[in-house]
Structure formats: structure tokens, C-alpha cells
Tab-separated table of C-alpha atoms in Angstrom:
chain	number	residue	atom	x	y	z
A	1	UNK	CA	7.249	-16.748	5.380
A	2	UNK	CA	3.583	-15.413	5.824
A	3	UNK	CA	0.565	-17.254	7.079
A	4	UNK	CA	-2.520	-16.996	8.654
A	5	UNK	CA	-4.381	-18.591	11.436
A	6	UNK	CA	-8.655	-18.871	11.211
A	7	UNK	CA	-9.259	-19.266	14.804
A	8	UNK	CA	-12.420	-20.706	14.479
A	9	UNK	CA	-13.561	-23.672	11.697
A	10	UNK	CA	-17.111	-22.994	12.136
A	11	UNK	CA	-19.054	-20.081	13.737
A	12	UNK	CA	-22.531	-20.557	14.225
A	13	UNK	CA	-25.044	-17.413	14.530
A	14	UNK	CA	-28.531	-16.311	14.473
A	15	UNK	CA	-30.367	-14.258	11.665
A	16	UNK	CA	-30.037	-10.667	12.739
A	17	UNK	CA	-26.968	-11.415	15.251
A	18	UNK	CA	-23.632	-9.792	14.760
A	19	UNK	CA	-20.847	-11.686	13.199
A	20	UNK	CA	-17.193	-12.357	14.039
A	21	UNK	CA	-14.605	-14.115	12.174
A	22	UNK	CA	-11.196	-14.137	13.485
A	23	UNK	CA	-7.835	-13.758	11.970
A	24	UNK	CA	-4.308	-13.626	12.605
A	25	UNK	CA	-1.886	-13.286	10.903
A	26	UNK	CA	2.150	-13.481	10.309
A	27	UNK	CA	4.202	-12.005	7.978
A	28	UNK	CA	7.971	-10.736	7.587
A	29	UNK	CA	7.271	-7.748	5.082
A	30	UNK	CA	4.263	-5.466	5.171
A	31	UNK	CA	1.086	-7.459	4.566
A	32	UNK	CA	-2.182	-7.022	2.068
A	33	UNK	CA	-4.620	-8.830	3.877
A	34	UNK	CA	-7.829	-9.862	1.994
A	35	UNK	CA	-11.161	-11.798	2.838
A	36	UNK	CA	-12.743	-13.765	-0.073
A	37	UNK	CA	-15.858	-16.073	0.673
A	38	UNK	CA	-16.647	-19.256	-1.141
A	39	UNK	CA	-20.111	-20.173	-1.637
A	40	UNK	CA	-20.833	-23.775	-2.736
A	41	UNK	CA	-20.307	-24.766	-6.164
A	42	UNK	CA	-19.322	-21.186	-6.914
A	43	UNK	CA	-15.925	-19.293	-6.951
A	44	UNK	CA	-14.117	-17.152	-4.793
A	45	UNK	CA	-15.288	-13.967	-3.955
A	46	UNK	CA	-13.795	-10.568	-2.793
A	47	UNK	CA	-14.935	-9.687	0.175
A	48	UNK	CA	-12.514	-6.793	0.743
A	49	UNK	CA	-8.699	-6.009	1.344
A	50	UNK	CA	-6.478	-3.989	3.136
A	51	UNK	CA	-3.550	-2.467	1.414
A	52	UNK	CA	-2.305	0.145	3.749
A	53	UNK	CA	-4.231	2.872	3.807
A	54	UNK	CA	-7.046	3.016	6.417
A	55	UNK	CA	-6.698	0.101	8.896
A	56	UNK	CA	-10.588	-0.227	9.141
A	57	UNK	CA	-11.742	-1.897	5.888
A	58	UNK	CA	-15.669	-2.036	4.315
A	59	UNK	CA	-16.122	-4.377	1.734
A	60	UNK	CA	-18.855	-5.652	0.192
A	61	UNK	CA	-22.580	-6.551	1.583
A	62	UNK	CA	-21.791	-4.939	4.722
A	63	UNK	CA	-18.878	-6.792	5.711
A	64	UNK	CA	-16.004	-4.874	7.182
A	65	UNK	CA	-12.309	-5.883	8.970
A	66	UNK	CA	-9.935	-3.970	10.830
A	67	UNK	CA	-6.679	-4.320	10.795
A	68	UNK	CA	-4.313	-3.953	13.830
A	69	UNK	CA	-0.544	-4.659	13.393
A	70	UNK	CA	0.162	-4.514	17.291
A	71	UNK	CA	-2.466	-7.663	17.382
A	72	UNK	CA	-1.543	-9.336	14.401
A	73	UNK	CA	-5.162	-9.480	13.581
A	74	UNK	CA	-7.932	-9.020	10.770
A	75	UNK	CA	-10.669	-9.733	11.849
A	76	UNK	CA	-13.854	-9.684	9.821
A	77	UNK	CA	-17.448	-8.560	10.970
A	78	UNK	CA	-20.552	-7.630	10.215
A	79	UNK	CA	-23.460	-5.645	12.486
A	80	UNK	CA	-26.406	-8.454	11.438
A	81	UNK	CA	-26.183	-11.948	9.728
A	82	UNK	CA	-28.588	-12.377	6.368
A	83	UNK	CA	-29.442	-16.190	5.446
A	84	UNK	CA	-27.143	-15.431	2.699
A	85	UNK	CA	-24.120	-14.858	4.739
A	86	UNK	CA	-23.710	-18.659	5.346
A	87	UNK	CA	-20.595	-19.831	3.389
A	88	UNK	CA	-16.639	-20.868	3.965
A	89	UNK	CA	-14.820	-17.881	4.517
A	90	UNK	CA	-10.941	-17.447	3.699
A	91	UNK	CA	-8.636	-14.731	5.488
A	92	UNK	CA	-5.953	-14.303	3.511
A	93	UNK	CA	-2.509	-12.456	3.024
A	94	UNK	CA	0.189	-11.902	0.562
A	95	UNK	CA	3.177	-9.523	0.068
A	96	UNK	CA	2.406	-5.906	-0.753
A	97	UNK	CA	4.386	-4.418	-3.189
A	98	UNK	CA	5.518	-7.796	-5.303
A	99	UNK	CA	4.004	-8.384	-8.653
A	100	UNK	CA	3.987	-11.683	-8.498
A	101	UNK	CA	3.778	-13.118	-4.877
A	102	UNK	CA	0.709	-15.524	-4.201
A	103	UNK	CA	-1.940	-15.564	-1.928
A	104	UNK	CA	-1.628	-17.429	1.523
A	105	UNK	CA	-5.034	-18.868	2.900
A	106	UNK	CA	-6.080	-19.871	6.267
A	107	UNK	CA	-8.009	-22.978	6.555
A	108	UNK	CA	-11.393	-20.995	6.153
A	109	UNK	CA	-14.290	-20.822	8.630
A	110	UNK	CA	-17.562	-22.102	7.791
A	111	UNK	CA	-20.434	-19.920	9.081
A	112	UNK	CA	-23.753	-20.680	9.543
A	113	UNK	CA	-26.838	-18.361	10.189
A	114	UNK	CA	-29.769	-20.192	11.376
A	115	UNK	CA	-33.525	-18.740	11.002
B	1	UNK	CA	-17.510	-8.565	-18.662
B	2	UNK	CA	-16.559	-12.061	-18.706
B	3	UNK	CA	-14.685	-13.083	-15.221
B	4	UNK	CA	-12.339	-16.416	-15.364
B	5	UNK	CA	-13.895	-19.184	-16.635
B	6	UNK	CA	-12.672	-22.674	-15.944
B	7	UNK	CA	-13.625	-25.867	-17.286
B	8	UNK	CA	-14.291	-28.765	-17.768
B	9	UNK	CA	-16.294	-27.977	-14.033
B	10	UNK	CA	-15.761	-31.823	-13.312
B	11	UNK	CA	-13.126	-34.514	-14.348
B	12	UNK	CA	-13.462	-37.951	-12.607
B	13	UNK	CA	-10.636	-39.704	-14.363
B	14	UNK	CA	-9.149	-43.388	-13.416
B	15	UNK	CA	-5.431	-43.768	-11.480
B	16	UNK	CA	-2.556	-43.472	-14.050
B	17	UNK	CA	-4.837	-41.210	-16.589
B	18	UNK	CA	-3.122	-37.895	-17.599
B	19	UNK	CA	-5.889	-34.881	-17.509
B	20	UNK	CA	-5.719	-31.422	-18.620
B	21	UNK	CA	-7.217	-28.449	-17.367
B	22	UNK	CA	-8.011	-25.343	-18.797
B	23	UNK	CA	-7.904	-21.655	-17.928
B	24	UNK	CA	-9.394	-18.856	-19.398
B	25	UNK	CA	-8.510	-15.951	-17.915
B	26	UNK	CA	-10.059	-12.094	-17.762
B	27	UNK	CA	-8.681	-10.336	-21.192
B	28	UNK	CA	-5.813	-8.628	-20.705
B	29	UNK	CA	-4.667	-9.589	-16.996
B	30	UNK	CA	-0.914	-9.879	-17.093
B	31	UNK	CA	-0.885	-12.380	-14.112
B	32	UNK	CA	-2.036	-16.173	-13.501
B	33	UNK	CA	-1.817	-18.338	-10.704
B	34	UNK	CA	-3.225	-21.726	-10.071
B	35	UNK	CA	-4.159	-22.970	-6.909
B	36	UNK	CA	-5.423	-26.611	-5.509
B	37	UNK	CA	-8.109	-26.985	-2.590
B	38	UNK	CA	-8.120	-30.136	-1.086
B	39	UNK	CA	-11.483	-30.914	0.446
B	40	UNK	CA	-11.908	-29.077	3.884
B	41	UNK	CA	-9.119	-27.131	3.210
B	42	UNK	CA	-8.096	-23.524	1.769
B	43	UNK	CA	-6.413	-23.091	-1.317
B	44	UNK	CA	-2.540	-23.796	-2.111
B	45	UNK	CA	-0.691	-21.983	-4.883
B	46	UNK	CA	0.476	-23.914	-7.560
B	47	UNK	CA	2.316	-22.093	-10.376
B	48	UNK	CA	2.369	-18.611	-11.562
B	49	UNK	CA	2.337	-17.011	-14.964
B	50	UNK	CA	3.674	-13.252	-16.044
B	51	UNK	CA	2.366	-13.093	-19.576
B	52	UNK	CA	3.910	-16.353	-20.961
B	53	UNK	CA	6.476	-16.458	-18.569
B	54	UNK	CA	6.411	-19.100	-15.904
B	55	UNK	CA	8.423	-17.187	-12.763
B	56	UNK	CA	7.066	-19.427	-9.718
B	57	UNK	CA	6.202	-23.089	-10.134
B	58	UNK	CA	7.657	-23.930	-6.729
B	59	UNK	CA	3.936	-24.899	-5.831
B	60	UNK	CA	3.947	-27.853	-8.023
B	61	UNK	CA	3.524	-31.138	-6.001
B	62	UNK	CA	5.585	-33.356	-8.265
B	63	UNK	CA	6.932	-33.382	-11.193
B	64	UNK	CA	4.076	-35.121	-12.875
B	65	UNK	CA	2.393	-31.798	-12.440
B	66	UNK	CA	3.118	-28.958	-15.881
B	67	UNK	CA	1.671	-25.826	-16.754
B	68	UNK	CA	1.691	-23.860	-19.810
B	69	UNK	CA	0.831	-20.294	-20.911
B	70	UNK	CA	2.018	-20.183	-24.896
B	71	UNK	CA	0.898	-17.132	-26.008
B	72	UNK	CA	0.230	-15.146	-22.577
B	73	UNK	CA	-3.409	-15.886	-21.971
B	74	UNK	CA	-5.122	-19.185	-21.766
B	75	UNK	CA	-3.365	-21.882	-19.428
B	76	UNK	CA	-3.491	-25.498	-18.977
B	77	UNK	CA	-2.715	-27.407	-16.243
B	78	UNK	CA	-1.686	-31.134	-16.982
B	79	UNK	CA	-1.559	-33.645	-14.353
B	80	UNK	CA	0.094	-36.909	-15.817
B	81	UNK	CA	-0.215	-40.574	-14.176
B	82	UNK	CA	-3.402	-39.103	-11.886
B	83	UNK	CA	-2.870	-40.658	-8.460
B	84	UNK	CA	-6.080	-40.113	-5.577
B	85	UNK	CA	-3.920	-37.693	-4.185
B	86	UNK	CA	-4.547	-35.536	-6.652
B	87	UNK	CA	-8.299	-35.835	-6.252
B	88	UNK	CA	-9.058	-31.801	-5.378
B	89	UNK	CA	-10.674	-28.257	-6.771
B	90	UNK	CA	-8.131	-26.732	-9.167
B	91	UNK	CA	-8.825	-23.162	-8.918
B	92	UNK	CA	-7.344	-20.627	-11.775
B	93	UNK	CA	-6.885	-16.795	-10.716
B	94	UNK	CA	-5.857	-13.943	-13.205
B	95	UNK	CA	-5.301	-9.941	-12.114
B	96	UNK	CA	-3.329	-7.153	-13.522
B	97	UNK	CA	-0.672	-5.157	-12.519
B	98	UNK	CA	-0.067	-1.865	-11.458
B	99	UNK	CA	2.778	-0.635	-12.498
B	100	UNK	CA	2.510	2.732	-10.742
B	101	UNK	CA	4.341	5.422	-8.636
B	102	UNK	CA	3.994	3.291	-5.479
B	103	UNK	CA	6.469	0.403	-7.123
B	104	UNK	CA	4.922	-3.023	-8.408
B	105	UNK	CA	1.811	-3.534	-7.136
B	106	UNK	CA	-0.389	-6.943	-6.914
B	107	UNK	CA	-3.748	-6.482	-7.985
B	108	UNK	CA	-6.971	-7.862	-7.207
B	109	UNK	CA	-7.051	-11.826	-8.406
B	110	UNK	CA	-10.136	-12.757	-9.647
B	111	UNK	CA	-10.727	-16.340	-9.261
B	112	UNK	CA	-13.239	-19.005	-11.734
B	113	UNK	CA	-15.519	-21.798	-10.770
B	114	UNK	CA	-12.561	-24.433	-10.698
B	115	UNK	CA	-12.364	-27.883	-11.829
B	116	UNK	CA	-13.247	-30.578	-9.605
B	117	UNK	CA	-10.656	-33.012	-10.251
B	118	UNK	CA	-11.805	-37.122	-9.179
B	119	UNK	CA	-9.270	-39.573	-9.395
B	120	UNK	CA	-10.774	-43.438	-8.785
């Protein structure tokens, strides 16, 4: 069975600070590992995804996640929080190379970026 | 183009209504799942649709829970005898497939608004 782990339920940063999300990760076959982000009222979003090729990831609005199998980890980060970073964010994973297998969530972590 | 569009956005219906939610998904994805968010909480999968085919409903909560996918594109979700349990964001996601070299591979899903389902 595959699951994930959000170590953190809210993460707090300043405007301009880096930001961390953490992310582990278990799963019995070889993973895709995704990040979507959830802003309120508003659907999920891709942030990016990792599908076996190069371990370090860039998605979109200068997000990025790296994954490493020896730490069972994806985390996600970014060099310098924007206003408009602050939403729930989901780590996700699901079974690569299946057609039909869903996606797992983690709990999400709520950021916030204050001013 | 159009992404997934969901509606109605809100439902508040009374204990013991039935309710039905609709899915419309992006044009020609092959795949559709449906997942419910419980406040505070990340999504769970529900059901999942190849074309019209229903291969994975072991999501479902109960049995008053049904999908249906008739002719391989729009779904409903119908929820009979609503209990507050059920209260929750029903989230629809559609994506292709590739059928290439590598073996079957899951695309991208691309998720809509939901419906936020209110049961009093």
C-alpha cells in the first residue's frame, strides 16, 4: 500500500524567506510523486511531478522538489515566498506505470507568508 | 480549453435527501476518478472510470454511494439517504492515457472546482 506523511500541518514564513515543505513517503512499487496546491474556493493545482527521470523536479512558479529514494522523501521548496504562495499544499503519490491507480494524498500543509 | 468543470459548486441538502453530482470532464480524457475531502483533510478516492467502464469503486463509503459514466464522458455521482457524514468537497479528476513504449502510463489528472456537499 502507498502513502504519504506531510510532516508539518502548517508552516509559517516571511515574504522573501525560503520555503520548505516536507514529505515522505511509502510505497511497494516505484512511485510518481506529485505536489498539487489548493487555493481556497478553487481546484487543485499541479505543482509538479516526478516520474523517474531526473530526481530534482521544477514545477511551476518557482517551486521545485527533489526526490531521494534512500530518504523516502519529496520534499518541496522554493528560494523566496510571494504573498501568493499562501495555500494548502498536498504531496502526493501513486503507482507509476498503472493506468488506472489513484492518487494517495497526505493530509496537506497549510502555508502562510506574512508581509 | 475548457478544464473539468463541476457543479452544482454547492448542495446543502436535508438528512435522508438523495443528491446528484455532476462531472464534466476535459474532452477526450479516457480516465475519471472521484475523490471526497473532508474538511481539514486531503482528498480520498472514490471510484474510477475507463471510458464507461467502472474498474475501481472500492473507494465508495457505502453502498448508498453510485456512480455512473453511460456513454464515456460525463459522470454523476449519487449519494442516496444523505447522512452528515457525508457533508464534504466532492472533487472530480479526468486525464488521459499514454499508451506508449514505456507500458501504461498514468497521466496528469486535472482536477474541477468540486461540489461542496452540506448535509443538515
Amino acid at each position: 500500500a502507498q502513502s504519504v506523511t506531510q510532516l508539518d500541518s502548517h508552516v509559517s514564513v516571511s515574504e522573501g524567506t525560503p520555503v520548505l515543505l516536507r514529505c515522505n513517503y511509502s510505497s511497494s512499487y516505484s512511485p510518481s510523486l506529485f505536489w498539487y496546491v489548493q487555493h481556497p474556493n478553487k481546484g487543485l493545482q499541479l505543482l509538479l511531478k516526478y516520474t523517474s527521470a531526473a530526481t530534482l523536479v521544477k514545477g511551476i512558479n518557482g517551486f521545485e522538489a527533489e526526490f531521494k529514494k534512500s530518504e523516502t522523501s519529496f520534499h518541496l521548496t522554493k528560494p523566496s515566498a510571494h504573498m501568493s504562495d499562501a495555500a494548502e499544499y498536498f504531496c502526493v503519490v501513486s503507482e507509476r506505470n498503472s493506468g488506472n491507480t489513484p492518487l494517495v494524498f497526505g493530509k496537506g500543509t497549510r502555508l502562510s507568508v506574512i508581509a | 480549453g475548457a478544464g473539468v468543470s463541476q457543479s452544482p459548486r454547492y448542495k446543502v441538502a436535508k438528512r435522508g435527501q438523495d443528491v446528484a453530482l455532476r462531472c464534466d470532464p476535459i474532452s477526450g480524457h479516457v480516465s475519471l476518478f472521484w475523490y471526497q475531502q473532508a474538511l481539514g483533510q486531503g482528498p480520498e478516492f472514490l471510484t474510477y472510470f475507463q471510458n464507461e467502464a467502472q474498474l475501481d469503486k472500492s473507494g465508495l463509503p457505502s453502498d448508498r454511494f453510485f456512480a455512473e459514466r453511460p456513454e464515456g464522458s460525463v459522470s454523476t455521482l449519487k449519494i442516496q439517504r444523505t447522512q452528515q457524514e457525508d457533508s464534504a468537497v466532492y472533487l472530480c479528476a479526468s486525464s488521459d492515457i499514454d499508451w506508449g513504449s514505456g507500458g501504461l502510463q498514468l497521466e496528469t489528472q486535472y482536477f474541477g472546482p468540486g461540489t461542496r456537499l452540506l448535509v443538515l
